Amino acid sequence: MEFLIWLSLSIAVTIYLAYSRASLGVFTSCYALLLLAGSFLNFNGIISWIIFAIIAIPLNVRSIRKQLISEKLLKAFKKIMPEMSSTEEDALNAGTTWFESELFKGDPNWTKLHNFPQPRLSLEEQNFLDGPVDEVCRMHDEWQTTHEIADLSPEVWQYLKDNKFFAMIIKKQYGGLEFSAYAQSRVLQKLTSVSSVLSSTVGVPNSLGPGELLQHYGTKEQQDYYLPRLATGEEIPCFALTSPEAGSDAGAIPDFGIVCKGEFEGKEVLGMRLTWNKRYITLAPIATILGLAFKLYDPDSLLGGESDLGITCALIPTDLDGVITGRRHFPLNVPFQNGPTQGNDIFVPLDFIIGGAAMAGQGWKMLVECLSVGRSITLPSNSAGGIKSVALATGAYSHIRRQFKLPIGKMEGIEEPLARIGGNAYLMDAVTTLSTGAIDLGEKPSVIGAICKYHLTEKMRDCVIDAMDIHGGKGVCLGPTNYLGRAYQGAPIAITVEGANILTRNMIIYGQGAIRCHPYVLAELKSASNTNPVEALDDFDQALFGHIGFTISNTIRSILFSFTGAHFVSTPFKDKSKRYYQIMTRFSSNLALLSDLSMATLGGDLKRRERISARLGDILSYLYLASATLKRYNDEGRQKEDEILMVWAVEDSLYKAQQAIEELINNFPNAVVRKVFKLLVSPFGTSLNKPSDITDHKVARLLQVPSAARNRLGQGQYLTRNDTNLLGKLETALESIIACEAIVDKINKATGKRHGIINLDKLAKQALADEHITTEEAELLIATEQQRLDVINVDDFDPESLVTVKSKAKRSKAKDDKAA
């Protein structure tokens, strides 16, 4: 009996130490005390102590441990470590890690998450949103832009320049606005309310481009010359990276420059002869200054170093002889300025390199550093802003539009996609707020940037498809009153640019996340590539045994959480969200364990097992999305009205994280490891469900009725009530319809008939004549009928108005020729 107690105590101590991540020294001391107790009770003798010493001494005496264990493992590690290109190495080292690293550790600090300050707009930023942003939204005509002139109007272009829309990232000392990342996000979200052409045009110069690169890496002369001109719109920038032969594989760009001497502006200078062929370059057709990425070679060693210098970034004025711009691509009827650019053997001085000659070959490092910030802002913000507006518009339309004398929003078939739109709108805004807040705290979150870009653009596409399904013909028929069609057409653009989503999910999120967020893997990789053998062994030894302890801890935690459901895990709140924090802590431990065992089993082959790494990345991503949602809910005061939106968003994310875990286990290539995974992580199968029908119903209902929660969901969007704002008119019509429903009920009660929300003008005249309603009520019914028809009607055209100008000219000439 005493032995069983001692054995049980030993097991309990082991589990506790592993769960709490005790150090190796604490483990050793506790086992020594247990052996001492066992010796006192005559359970073990000298042999037990000898075995303990044989194990404990090599593990705890670092000089012995390094010689007997770490040195051999380091040699083996170097052999299996996958080859890494210089571009991959720069990408891994770019940016910083933030809260996503907590999610990778298996024991997230939720208090730390909630202690991050909630981003706020300054008075200047708020005034900009209320003033110039509102005004340019009012000025913009989407039908004119997308159908008639295939561009923003000259008046809008000038207004953008005059009000420094292209200078949000430029510091005040150069004449810029120097807005926070959060403010930039809010501006883009509001602009997307009316046009993705408008938001893309503003977003790109404030993301990855000459302005950002100059501020971080430019020489003082470059900064003093270009930044003031960029701030006032005197210069229009673009950045050319993508080539026909190199898209996602940017390291393979064939564009090149040769260091040589040549004549420039009448003087012989040291420079470069550049040749390039780029495509998909936003603003290239109208740019005055071209940021160019190319590979630089120095075959004559004029710079005194290697001949292959690597990717370099330079600023090329587009008015130089030989620079070709002006032609346009036409991406899916969303006519933002985008096109190719070419140049052949164009000589420019070396000081055209951003940062001067000293930054030759440093271009890729510069790009990935800035991209980690830009990917967290522009496309995620455009996506979130678009879906916030779509949520309000689709909710309003679902209540206004009637079939079978019912609002279509009351049909369960409509409630399901409508709930997806509402729940994702809440989540997407939460993610952009948290992520831009991190940037404003000084972070350059490369992994978060990839998560935001992939998941928010994917959610945007899914939600636009859902909205189109609900609107039916109203969304299909293009015209001045269609607020959905261009978003539907243009959704694949966001999926494709700034790193195609297939690449981002399968290679980048986990590829960077596993190394950057893991507490030990990056240290192991660096030690393996360290040319100093003493330092390498010392660093590897420390990282290796930390990694072993980390894996043991997550194994124990995963087993405990699997058998207990993580119900004993402490959480920051005791309300409905409590269970979500517990499940997320469990999944965090699962992620850490599955990641370690996948790396140990597959080694360098994991890099090529893209579907395995994609699912590991999905687990990390959905944990981050759920974390952002919970933080938003808390930051906004844990409003009871908003709870259903939080519930939908978190439950959807956790269900998808569970799916990723199950798919990873079921498709793992090693059958034995597959069974081990199942036993450790999911011995009883799945337990989570996607949001219930009741939850869907509540979210769908929230979108269809004005309320404080609905207002918070659409906060910051362009909803001004005027004759040119389609969303503002929808909101007015929704409020009018709800007011008229009570009047129609009054008429129905008086007449004993069941009148629907149709032909309200005729109903008003008859009811007024019968004295069932007042004059004011009749006037409201008549006005609302026109508003209702404006919402449900679609555009139609004279056939000639749909024919392009050139086609008309050809047809006219053909008629003339025939007549002649």
mmCIF file of C-alpha atoms in Angstrom, residues 21-24 59 62 65 70 518-521 523-524 538-554 596:
data_model
loop_
_atom_site.group_PDB
_atom_site.id
_atom_site.type_symbol
_atom_site.label_atom_id
_atom_site.label_comp_id
_atom_site.label_asym_id
_atom_site.label_seq_id
_atom_site.Cartn_x
_atom_site.Cartn_y
_atom_site.Cartn_z
ATOM 1 C CA ARG A 21 7.169 23.382 -17.383
ATOM 2 C CA ALA A 22 9.635 23.003 -14.562
ATOM 3 C CA SER A 23 13.324 23.253 -15.393
ATOM 4 C CA LEU A 24 15.641 20.248 -15.684
ATOM 5 C CA LEU A 59 21.878 15.596 -18.265
ATOM 6 C CA ARG A 62 26.576 20.648 -19.356
ATOM 7 C CA ARG A 65 26.023 16.524 -21.773
ATOM 8 C CA SER A 70 24.531 17.421 -27.982
ATOM 9 C CA HIS A 518 8.482 28.332 -31.852
ATOM 10 C CA PRO A 519 10.555 29.103 -28.738
ATOM 11 C CA TYR A 520 13.496 26.875 -29.770
ATOM 12 C CA VAL A 521 13.540 25.982 -33.490
ATOM 13 C CA ALA A 523 17.826 29.014 -32.089
ATOM 14 C CA GLU A 524 18.561 25.442 -33.228
ATOM 15 C CA ASP A 538 26.781 25.733 -26.650
ATOM 16 C CA ASP A 539 23.753 27.379 -28.311
ATOM 17 C CA PHE A 540 22.492 24.099 -29.758
ATOM 18 C CA ASP A 541 22.784 22.321 -26.412
ATOM 19 C CA GLN A 542 20.756 24.994 -24.649
ATOM 20 C CA ALA A 543 18.077 25.119 -27.364
ATOM 21 C CA LEU A 544 17.899 21.327 -27.725
ATOM 22 C CA PHE A 545 17.220 20.561 -24.082
ATOM 23 C CA GLY A 546 14.795 23.429 -23.831
ATOM 24 C CA HIS A 547 13.023 21.947 -26.857
ATOM 25 C CA ILE A 548 12.930 18.461 -25.302
ATOM 26 C CA GLY A 549 11.388 19.821 -22.110
ATOM 27 C CA PHE A 550 8.912 21.843 -24.188
ATOM 28 C CA THR A 551 7.813 18.724 -26.089
ATOM 29 C CA ILE A 552 7.442 16.658 -22.923
ATOM 30 C CA SER A 553 5.341 19.400 -21.361
ATOM 31 C CA ASN A 554 3.023 19.688 -24.364
ATOM 32 C CA ASP A 596 7.208 19.165 -32.853
#
